[in-house]
PDB file of C-alpha atoms in Angstrom:
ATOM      1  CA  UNK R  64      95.872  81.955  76.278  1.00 78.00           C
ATOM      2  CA  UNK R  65      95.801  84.972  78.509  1.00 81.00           C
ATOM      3  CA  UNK R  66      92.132  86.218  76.815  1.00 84.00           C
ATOM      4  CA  UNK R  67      90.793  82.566  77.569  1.00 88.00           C
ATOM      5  CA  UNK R  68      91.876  82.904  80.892  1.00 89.00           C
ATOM      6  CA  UNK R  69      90.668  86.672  81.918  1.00 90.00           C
ATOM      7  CA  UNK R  70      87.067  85.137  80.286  1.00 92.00           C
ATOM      8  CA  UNK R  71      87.329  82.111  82.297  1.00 93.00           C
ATOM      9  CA  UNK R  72      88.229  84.458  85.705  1.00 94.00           C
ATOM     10  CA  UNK R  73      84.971  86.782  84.683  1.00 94.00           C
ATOM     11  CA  UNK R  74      83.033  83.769  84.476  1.00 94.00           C
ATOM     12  CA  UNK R  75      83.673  82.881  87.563  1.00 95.00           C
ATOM     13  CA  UNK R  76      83.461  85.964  89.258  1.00 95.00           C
ATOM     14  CA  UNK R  77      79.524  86.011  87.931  1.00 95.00           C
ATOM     15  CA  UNK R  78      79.081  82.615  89.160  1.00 95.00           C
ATOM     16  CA  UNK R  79      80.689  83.266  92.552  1.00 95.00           C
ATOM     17  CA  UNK R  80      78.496  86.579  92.968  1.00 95.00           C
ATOM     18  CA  UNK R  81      75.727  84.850  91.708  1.00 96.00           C
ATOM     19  CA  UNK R  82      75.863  82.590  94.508  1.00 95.00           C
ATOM     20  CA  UNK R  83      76.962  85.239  96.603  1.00 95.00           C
ATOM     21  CA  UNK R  84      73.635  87.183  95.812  1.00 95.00           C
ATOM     22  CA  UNK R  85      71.444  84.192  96.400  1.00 95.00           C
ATOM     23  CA  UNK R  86      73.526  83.547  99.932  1.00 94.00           C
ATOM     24  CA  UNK R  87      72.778  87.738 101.091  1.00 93.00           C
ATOM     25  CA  UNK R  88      69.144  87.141 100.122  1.00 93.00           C
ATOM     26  CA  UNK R  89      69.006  83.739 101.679  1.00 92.00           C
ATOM     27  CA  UNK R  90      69.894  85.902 104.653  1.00 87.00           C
ATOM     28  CA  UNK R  91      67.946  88.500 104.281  1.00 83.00           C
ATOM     29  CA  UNK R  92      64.900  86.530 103.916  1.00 82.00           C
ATOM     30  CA  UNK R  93      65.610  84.950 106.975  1.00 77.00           C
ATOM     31  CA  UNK R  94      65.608  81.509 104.913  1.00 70.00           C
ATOM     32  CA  UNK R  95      69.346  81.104 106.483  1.00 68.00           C
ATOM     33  CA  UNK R  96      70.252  80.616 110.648  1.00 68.00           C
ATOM     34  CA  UNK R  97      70.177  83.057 113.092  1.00 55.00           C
ATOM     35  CA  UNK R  98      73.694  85.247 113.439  1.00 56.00           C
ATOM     36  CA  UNK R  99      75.674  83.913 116.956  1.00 55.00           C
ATOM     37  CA  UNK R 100      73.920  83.935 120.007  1.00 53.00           C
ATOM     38  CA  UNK R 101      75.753  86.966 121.438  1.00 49.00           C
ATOM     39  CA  UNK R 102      73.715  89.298 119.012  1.00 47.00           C
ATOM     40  CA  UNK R 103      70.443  87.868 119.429  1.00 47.00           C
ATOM     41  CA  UNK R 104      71.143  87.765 123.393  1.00 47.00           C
ATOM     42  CA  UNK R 105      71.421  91.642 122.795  1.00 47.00           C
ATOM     43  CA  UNK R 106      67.535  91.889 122.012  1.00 48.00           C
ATOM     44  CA  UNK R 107      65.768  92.998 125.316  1.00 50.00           C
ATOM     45  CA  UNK R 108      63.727  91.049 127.260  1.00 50.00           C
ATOM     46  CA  UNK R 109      60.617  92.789 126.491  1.00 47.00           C
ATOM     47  CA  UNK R 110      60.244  91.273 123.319  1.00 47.00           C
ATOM     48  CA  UNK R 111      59.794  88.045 125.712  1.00 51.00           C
ATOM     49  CA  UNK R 112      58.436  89.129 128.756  1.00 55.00           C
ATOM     50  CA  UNK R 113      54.764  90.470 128.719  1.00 59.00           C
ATOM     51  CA  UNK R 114      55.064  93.978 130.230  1.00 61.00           C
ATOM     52  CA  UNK R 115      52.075  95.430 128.071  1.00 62.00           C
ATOM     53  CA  UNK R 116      54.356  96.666 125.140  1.00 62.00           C
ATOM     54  CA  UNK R 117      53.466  95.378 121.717  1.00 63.00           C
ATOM     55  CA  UNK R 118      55.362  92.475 120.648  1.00 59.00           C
ATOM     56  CA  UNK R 119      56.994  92.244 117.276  1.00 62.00           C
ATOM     57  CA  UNK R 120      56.388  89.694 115.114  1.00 60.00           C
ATOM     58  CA  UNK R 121      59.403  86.730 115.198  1.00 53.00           C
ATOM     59  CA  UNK R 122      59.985  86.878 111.530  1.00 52.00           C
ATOM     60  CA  UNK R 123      60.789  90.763 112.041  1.00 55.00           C
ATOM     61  CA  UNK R 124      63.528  89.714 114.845  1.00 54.00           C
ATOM     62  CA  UNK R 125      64.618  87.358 113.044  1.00 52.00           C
ATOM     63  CA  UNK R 126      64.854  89.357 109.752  1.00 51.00           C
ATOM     64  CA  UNK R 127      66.318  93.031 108.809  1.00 48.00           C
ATOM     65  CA  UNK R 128      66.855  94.317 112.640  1.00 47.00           C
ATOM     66  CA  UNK R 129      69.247  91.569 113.639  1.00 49.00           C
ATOM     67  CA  UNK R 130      71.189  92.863 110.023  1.00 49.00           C
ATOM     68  CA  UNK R 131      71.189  96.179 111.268  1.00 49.00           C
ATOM     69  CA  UNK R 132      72.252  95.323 114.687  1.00 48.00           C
ATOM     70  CA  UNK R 133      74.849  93.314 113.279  1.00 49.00           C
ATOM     71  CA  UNK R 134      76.210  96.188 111.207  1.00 49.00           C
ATOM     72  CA  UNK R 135      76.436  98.598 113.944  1.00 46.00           C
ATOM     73  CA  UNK R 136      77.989  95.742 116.508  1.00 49.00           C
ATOM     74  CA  UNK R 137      80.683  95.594 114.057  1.00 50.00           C
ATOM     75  CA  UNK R 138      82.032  98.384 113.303  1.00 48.00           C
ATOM     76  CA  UNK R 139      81.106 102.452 114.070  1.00 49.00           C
ATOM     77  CA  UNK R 140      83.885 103.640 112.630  1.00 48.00           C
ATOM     78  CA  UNK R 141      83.109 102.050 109.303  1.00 48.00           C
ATOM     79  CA  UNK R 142      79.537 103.588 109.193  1.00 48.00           C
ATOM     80  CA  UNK R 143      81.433 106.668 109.776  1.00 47.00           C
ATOM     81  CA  UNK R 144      83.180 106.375 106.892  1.00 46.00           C
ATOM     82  CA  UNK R 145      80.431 105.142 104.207  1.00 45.00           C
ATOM     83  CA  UNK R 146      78.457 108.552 105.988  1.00 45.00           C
ATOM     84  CA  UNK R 147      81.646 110.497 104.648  1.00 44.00           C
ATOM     85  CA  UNK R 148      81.386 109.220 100.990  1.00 45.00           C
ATOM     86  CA  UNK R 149      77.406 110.033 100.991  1.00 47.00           C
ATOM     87  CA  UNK R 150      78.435 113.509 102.313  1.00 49.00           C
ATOM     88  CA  UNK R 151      80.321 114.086  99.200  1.00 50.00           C
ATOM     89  CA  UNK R 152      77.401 112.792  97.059  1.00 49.00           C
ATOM     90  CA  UNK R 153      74.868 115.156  98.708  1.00 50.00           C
ATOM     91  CA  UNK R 154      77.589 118.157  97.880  1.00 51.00           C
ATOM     92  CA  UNK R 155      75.779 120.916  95.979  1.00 51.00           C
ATOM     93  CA  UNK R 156      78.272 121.263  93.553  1.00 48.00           C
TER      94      UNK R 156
ATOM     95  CA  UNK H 284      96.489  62.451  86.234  1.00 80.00           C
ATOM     96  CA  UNK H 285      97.739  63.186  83.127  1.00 88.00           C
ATOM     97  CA  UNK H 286      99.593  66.725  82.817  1.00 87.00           C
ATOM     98  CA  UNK H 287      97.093  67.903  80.529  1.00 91.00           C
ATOM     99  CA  UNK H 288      94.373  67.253  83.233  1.00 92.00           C
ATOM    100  CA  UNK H 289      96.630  69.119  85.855  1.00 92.00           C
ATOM    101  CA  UNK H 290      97.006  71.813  83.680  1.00 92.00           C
ATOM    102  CA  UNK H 291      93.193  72.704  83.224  1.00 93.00           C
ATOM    103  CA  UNK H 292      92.366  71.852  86.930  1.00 94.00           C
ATOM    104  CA  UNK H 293      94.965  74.283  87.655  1.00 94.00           C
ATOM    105  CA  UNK H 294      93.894  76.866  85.223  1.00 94.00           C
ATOM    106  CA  UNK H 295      90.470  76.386  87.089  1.00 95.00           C
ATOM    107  CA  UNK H 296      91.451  77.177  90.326  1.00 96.00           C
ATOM    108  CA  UNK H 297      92.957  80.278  89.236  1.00 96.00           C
ATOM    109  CA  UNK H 298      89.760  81.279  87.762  1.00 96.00           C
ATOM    110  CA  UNK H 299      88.076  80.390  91.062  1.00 97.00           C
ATOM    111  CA  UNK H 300      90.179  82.510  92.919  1.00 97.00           C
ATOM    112  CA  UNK H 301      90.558  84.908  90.492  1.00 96.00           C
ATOM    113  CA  UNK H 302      86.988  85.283  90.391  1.00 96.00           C
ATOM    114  CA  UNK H 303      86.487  85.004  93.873  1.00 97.00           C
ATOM    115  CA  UNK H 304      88.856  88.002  94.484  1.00 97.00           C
ATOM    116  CA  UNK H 305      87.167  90.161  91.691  1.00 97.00           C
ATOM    117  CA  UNK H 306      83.842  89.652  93.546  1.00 97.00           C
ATOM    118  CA  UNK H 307      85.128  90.026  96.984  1.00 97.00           C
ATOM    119  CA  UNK H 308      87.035  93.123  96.442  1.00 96.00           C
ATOM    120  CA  UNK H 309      83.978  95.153  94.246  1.00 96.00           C
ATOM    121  CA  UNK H 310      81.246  94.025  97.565  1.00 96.00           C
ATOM    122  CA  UNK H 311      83.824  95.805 100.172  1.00 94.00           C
ATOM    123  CA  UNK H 312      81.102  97.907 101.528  1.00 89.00           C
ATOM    124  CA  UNK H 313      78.858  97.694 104.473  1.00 87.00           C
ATOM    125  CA  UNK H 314      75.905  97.269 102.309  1.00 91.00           C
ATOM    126  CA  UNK H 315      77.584  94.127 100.256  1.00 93.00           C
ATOM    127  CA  UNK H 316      78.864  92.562 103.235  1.00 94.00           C
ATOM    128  CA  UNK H 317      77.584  89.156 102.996  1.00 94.00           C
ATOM    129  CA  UNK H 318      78.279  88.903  99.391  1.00 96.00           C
ATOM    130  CA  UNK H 319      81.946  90.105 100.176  1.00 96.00           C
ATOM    131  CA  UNK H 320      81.687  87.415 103.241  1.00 96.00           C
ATOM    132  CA  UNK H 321      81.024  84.901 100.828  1.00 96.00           C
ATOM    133  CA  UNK H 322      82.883  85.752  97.952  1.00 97.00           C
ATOM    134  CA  UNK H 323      85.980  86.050 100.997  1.00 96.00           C
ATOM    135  CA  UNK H 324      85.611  82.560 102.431  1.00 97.00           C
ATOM    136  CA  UNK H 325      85.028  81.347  98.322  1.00 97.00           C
ATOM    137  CA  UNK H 326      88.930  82.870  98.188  1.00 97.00           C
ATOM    138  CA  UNK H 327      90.014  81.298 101.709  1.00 97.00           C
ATOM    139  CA  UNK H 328      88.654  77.563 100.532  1.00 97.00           C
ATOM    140  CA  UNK H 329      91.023  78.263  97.222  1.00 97.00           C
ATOM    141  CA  UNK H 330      94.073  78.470  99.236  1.00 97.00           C
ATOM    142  CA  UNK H 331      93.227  76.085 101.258  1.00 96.00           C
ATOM    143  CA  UNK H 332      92.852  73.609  98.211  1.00 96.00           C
ATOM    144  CA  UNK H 333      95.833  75.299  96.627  1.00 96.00           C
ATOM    145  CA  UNK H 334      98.168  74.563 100.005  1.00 95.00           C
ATOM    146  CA  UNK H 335      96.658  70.975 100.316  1.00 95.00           C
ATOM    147  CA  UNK H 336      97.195  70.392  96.615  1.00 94.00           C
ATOM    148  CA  UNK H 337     100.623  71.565  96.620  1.00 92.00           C
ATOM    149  CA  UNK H 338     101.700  69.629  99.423  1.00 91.00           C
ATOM    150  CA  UNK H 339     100.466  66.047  98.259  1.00 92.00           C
ATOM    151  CA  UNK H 340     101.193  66.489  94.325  1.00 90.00           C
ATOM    152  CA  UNK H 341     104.227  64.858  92.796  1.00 88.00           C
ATOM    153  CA  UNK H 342     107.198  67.354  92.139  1.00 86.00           C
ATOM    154  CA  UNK H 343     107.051  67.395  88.710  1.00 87.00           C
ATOM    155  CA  UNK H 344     103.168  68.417  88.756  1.00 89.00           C
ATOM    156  CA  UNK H 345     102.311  72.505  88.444  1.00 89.00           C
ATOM    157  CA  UNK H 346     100.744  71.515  91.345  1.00 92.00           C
ATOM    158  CA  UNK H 347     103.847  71.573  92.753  1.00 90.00           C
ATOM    159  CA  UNK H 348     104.117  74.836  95.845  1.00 88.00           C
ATOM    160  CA  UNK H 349     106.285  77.255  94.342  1.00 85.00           C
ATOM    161  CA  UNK H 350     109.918  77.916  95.565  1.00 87.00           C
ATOM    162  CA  UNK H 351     111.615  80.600  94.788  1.00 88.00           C
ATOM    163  CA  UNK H 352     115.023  80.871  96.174  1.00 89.00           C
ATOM    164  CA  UNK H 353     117.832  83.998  95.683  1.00 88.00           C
ATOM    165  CA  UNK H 354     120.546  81.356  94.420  1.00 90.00           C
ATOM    166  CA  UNK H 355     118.686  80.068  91.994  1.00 88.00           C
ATOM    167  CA  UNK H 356     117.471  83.427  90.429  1.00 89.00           C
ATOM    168  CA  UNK H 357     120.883  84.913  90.767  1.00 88.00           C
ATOM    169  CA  UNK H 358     122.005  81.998  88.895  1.00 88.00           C
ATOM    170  CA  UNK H 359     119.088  82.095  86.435  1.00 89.00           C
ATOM    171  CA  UNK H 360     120.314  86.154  85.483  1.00 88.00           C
ATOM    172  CA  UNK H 361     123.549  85.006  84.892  1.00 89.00           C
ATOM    173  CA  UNK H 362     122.936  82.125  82.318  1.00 89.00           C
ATOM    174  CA  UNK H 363     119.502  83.490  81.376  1.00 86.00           C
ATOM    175  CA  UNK H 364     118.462  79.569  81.017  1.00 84.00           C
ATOM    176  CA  UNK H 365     115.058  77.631  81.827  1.00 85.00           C
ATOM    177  CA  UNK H 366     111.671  79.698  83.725  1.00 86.00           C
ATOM    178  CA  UNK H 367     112.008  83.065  84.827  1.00 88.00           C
ATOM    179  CA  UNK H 368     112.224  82.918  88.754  1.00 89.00           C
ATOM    180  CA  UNK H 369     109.618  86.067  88.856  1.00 91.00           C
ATOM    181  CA  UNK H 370     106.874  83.314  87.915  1.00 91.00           C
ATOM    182  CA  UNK H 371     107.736  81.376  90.908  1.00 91.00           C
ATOM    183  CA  UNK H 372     108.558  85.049  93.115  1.00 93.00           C
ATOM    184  CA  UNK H 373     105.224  85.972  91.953  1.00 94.00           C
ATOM    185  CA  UNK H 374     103.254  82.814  92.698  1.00 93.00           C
ATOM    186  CA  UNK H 375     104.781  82.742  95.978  1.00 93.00           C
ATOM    187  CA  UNK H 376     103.908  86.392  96.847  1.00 95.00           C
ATOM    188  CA  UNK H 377     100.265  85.737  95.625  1.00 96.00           C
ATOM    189  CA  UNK H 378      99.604  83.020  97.760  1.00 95.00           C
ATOM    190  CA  UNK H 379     100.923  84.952 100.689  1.00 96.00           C
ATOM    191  CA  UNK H 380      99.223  87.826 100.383  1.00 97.00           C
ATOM    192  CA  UNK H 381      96.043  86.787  99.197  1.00 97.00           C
ATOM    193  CA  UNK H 382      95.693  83.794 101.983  1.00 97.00           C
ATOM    194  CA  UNK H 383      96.898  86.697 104.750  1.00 97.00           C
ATOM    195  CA  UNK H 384      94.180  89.138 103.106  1.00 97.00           C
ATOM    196  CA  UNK H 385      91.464  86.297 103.412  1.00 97.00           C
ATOM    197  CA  UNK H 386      92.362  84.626 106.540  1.00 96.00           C
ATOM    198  CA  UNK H 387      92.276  88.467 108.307  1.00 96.00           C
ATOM    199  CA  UNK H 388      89.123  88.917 106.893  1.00 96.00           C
ATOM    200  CA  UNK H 389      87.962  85.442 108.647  1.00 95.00           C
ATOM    201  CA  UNK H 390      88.920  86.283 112.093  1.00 95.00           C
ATOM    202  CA  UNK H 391      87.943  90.492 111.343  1.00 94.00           C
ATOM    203  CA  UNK H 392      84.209  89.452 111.205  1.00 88.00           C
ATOM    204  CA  UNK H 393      84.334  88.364 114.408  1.00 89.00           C
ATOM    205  CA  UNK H 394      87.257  90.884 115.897  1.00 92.00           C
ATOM    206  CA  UNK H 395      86.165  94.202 114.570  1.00 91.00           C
ATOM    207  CA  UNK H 396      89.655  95.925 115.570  1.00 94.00           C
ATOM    208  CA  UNK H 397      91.162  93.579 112.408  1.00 94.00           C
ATOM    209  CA  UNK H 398      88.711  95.557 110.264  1.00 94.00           C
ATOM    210  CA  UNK H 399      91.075  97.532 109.342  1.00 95.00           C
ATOM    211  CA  UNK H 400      94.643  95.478 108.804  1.00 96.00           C
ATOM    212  CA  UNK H 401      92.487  93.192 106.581  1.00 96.00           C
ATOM    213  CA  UNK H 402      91.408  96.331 104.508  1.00 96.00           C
ATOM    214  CA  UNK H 403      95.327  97.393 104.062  1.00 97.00           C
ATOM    215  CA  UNK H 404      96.542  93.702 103.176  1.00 97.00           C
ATOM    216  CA  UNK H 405      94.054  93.908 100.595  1.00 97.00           C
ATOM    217  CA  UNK H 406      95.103  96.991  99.052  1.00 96.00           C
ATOM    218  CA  UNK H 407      98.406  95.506  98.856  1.00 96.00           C
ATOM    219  CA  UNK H 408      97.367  92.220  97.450  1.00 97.00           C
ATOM    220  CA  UNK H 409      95.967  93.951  94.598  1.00 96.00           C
ATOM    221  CA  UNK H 410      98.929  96.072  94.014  1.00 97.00           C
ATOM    222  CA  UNK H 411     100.748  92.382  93.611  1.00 96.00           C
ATOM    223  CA  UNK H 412      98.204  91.316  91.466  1.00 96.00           C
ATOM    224  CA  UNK H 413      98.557  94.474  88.844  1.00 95.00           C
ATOM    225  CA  UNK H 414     102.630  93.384  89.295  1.00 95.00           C
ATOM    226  CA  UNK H 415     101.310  89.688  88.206  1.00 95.00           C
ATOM    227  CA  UNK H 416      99.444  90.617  85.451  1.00 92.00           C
ATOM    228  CA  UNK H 417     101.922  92.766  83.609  1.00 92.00           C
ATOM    229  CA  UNK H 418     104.609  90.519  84.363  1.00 92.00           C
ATOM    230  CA  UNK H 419     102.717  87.597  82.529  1.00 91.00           C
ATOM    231  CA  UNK H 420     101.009  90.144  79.705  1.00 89.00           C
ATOM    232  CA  UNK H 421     104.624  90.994  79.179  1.00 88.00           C
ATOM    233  CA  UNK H 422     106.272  87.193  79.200  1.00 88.00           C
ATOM    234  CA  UNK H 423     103.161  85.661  76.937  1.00 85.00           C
ATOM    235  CA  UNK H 424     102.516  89.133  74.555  1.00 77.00           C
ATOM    236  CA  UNK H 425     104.340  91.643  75.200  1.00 74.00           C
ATOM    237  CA  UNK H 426     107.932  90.385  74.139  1.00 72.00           C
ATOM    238  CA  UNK H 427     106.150  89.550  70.751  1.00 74.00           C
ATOM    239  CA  UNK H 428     104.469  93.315  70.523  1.00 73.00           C
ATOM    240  CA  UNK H 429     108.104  94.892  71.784  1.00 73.00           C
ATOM    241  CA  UNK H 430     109.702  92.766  68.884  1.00 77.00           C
ATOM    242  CA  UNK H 431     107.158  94.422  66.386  1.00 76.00           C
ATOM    243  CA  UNK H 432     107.646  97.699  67.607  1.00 77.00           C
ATOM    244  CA  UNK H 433     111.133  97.631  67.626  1.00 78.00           C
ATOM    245  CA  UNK H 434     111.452  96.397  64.251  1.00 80.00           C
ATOM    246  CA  UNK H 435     109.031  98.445  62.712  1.00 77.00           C
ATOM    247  CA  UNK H 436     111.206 101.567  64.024  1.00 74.00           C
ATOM    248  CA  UNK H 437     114.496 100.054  62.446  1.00 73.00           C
ATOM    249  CA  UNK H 438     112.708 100.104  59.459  1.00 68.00           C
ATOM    250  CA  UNK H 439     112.542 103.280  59.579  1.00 64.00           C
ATOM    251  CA  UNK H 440     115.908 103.810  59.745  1.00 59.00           C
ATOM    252  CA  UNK H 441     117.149 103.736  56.504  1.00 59.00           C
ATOM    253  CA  UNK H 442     114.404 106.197  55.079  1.00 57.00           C
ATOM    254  CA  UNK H 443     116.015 108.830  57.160  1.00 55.00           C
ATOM    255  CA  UNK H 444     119.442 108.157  55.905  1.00 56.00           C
ATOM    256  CA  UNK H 445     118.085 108.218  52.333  1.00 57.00           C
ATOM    257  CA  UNK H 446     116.826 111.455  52.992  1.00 60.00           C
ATOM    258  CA  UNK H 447     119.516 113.180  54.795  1.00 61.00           C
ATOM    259  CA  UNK H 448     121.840 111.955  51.679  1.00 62.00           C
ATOM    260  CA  UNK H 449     119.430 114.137  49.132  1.00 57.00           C
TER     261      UNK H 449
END
């Protein structure tokens, strides 16, 4: 009984992060909504007004920056520590 | 709803958390996060049905909330009758700790300052969860292998005695 049911957890953890894949990519893509206003109100005006800068295309706003933005909104202190772990991988050893 | 029935739903619900967890807990990075923000609110909706579940079914379903109580276990080590209590302890703990971990994680994607009371409730929640799983290993397996072992060393017994006599 136990084996049946650590298979059936495992098969659900593929399904669930299956779906979970398909849901980060939906993101990424930019297939998925915008993040909450308060992120997007973030983005200068520039992109809007026309002050002869080059304006990005909306897809790009939309897409990977806003990710980005989102990642350092949340939390520095987390970067910070991923940064750490990479240190130890670039240690020569 | 027959019993069967109740017993496979509920056996698939703890596969769906179960597997929710596993999923959650391996895409705790930055770069994962929206995998681990699904996989989290996958885990959140599973209490959720679990609470709602337990609250409407009859009392003699296993959908039934757990409810451990200290007079009842104290009373259970002293006759040594009818279910362990730990299964209903453990249950209880689970549910706890897991729906804290989850619900933290909720409210820590928008409050970045819970970032890191959701990361230690999780920790703990999977210290609980080793506790589960060698508690039931041990109550569905490992009384049988214990059994084995201990008879195949009392076998052994009387070959010494033979040979000490020589």
């Amino acid at each position: 009984m136990l084996g049946k049911m650590l298979i059936h957890g495992l098969v659900a953890a593929a399904l669930i992060g299956s779906a979970a894949a398909a849901y980060a990519q939906a993101k990424d893509n930019g297939y998925l909504p915008a993040p909450a206003p308060a992120v997007q109100s973030a983005k200068p005006d520039a992109a809007k007004a026309d002050n002869g800068y080059l304006r990005p295309a909306a897809a790009d706003l939309r897409g990977r920056h806003d990710d980005h933005h989102d990642r350092a909104v949340r939390s520095d202190r987390d970067r910070e520590r991923h940064d750490r772990k990479r240190d130890h991988d670039d240690d020569d050893d | 709803m027959s019993p069967k029935l109740q017993h496979h739903l509920l056996k698939l619900w703890h596969a769906w958390i179960a597997g929710g967890y596993l999923v959650a807990y391996v895409t705790a990075d930055e770069d994962t996060y929206d995998m681990h923000l699904f996989a989290g609110y996958a885990v959140l909706a599973a209490i959720a049905v679990r609470l709602l579940a337990g609250l409407i079914a009859p009392s003699t379903s296993p959908w039934r909330l757990p409810r451990p109580g200290f007079r009842s276990s104290l009373a259970w080590l002293a006759a040594r009758k009818g279910r362990n209590p730990l299964f209903a302890w453990f249950a209880a703990a689970l549910l706890a700790i897991i729906g804290l971990a989850a619900l933290s994680g909720a409210f820590a994607d928008g409050a970045a300052w819970l970032e890191d009371p959701h990361e230690a409730v999780s920790e703990a929640s999977l210290w609980v969860i080793f506790g589960h799983i060698a508690f039931v290993t041990f109550m569905y397996g490992g009384k049988r292998l214990l059994a084995r072992l201990t008879d195949r060393f009392s076998d052994f017994r009387p070959l010494r005695a033979k040979e000490q006599s020589r």
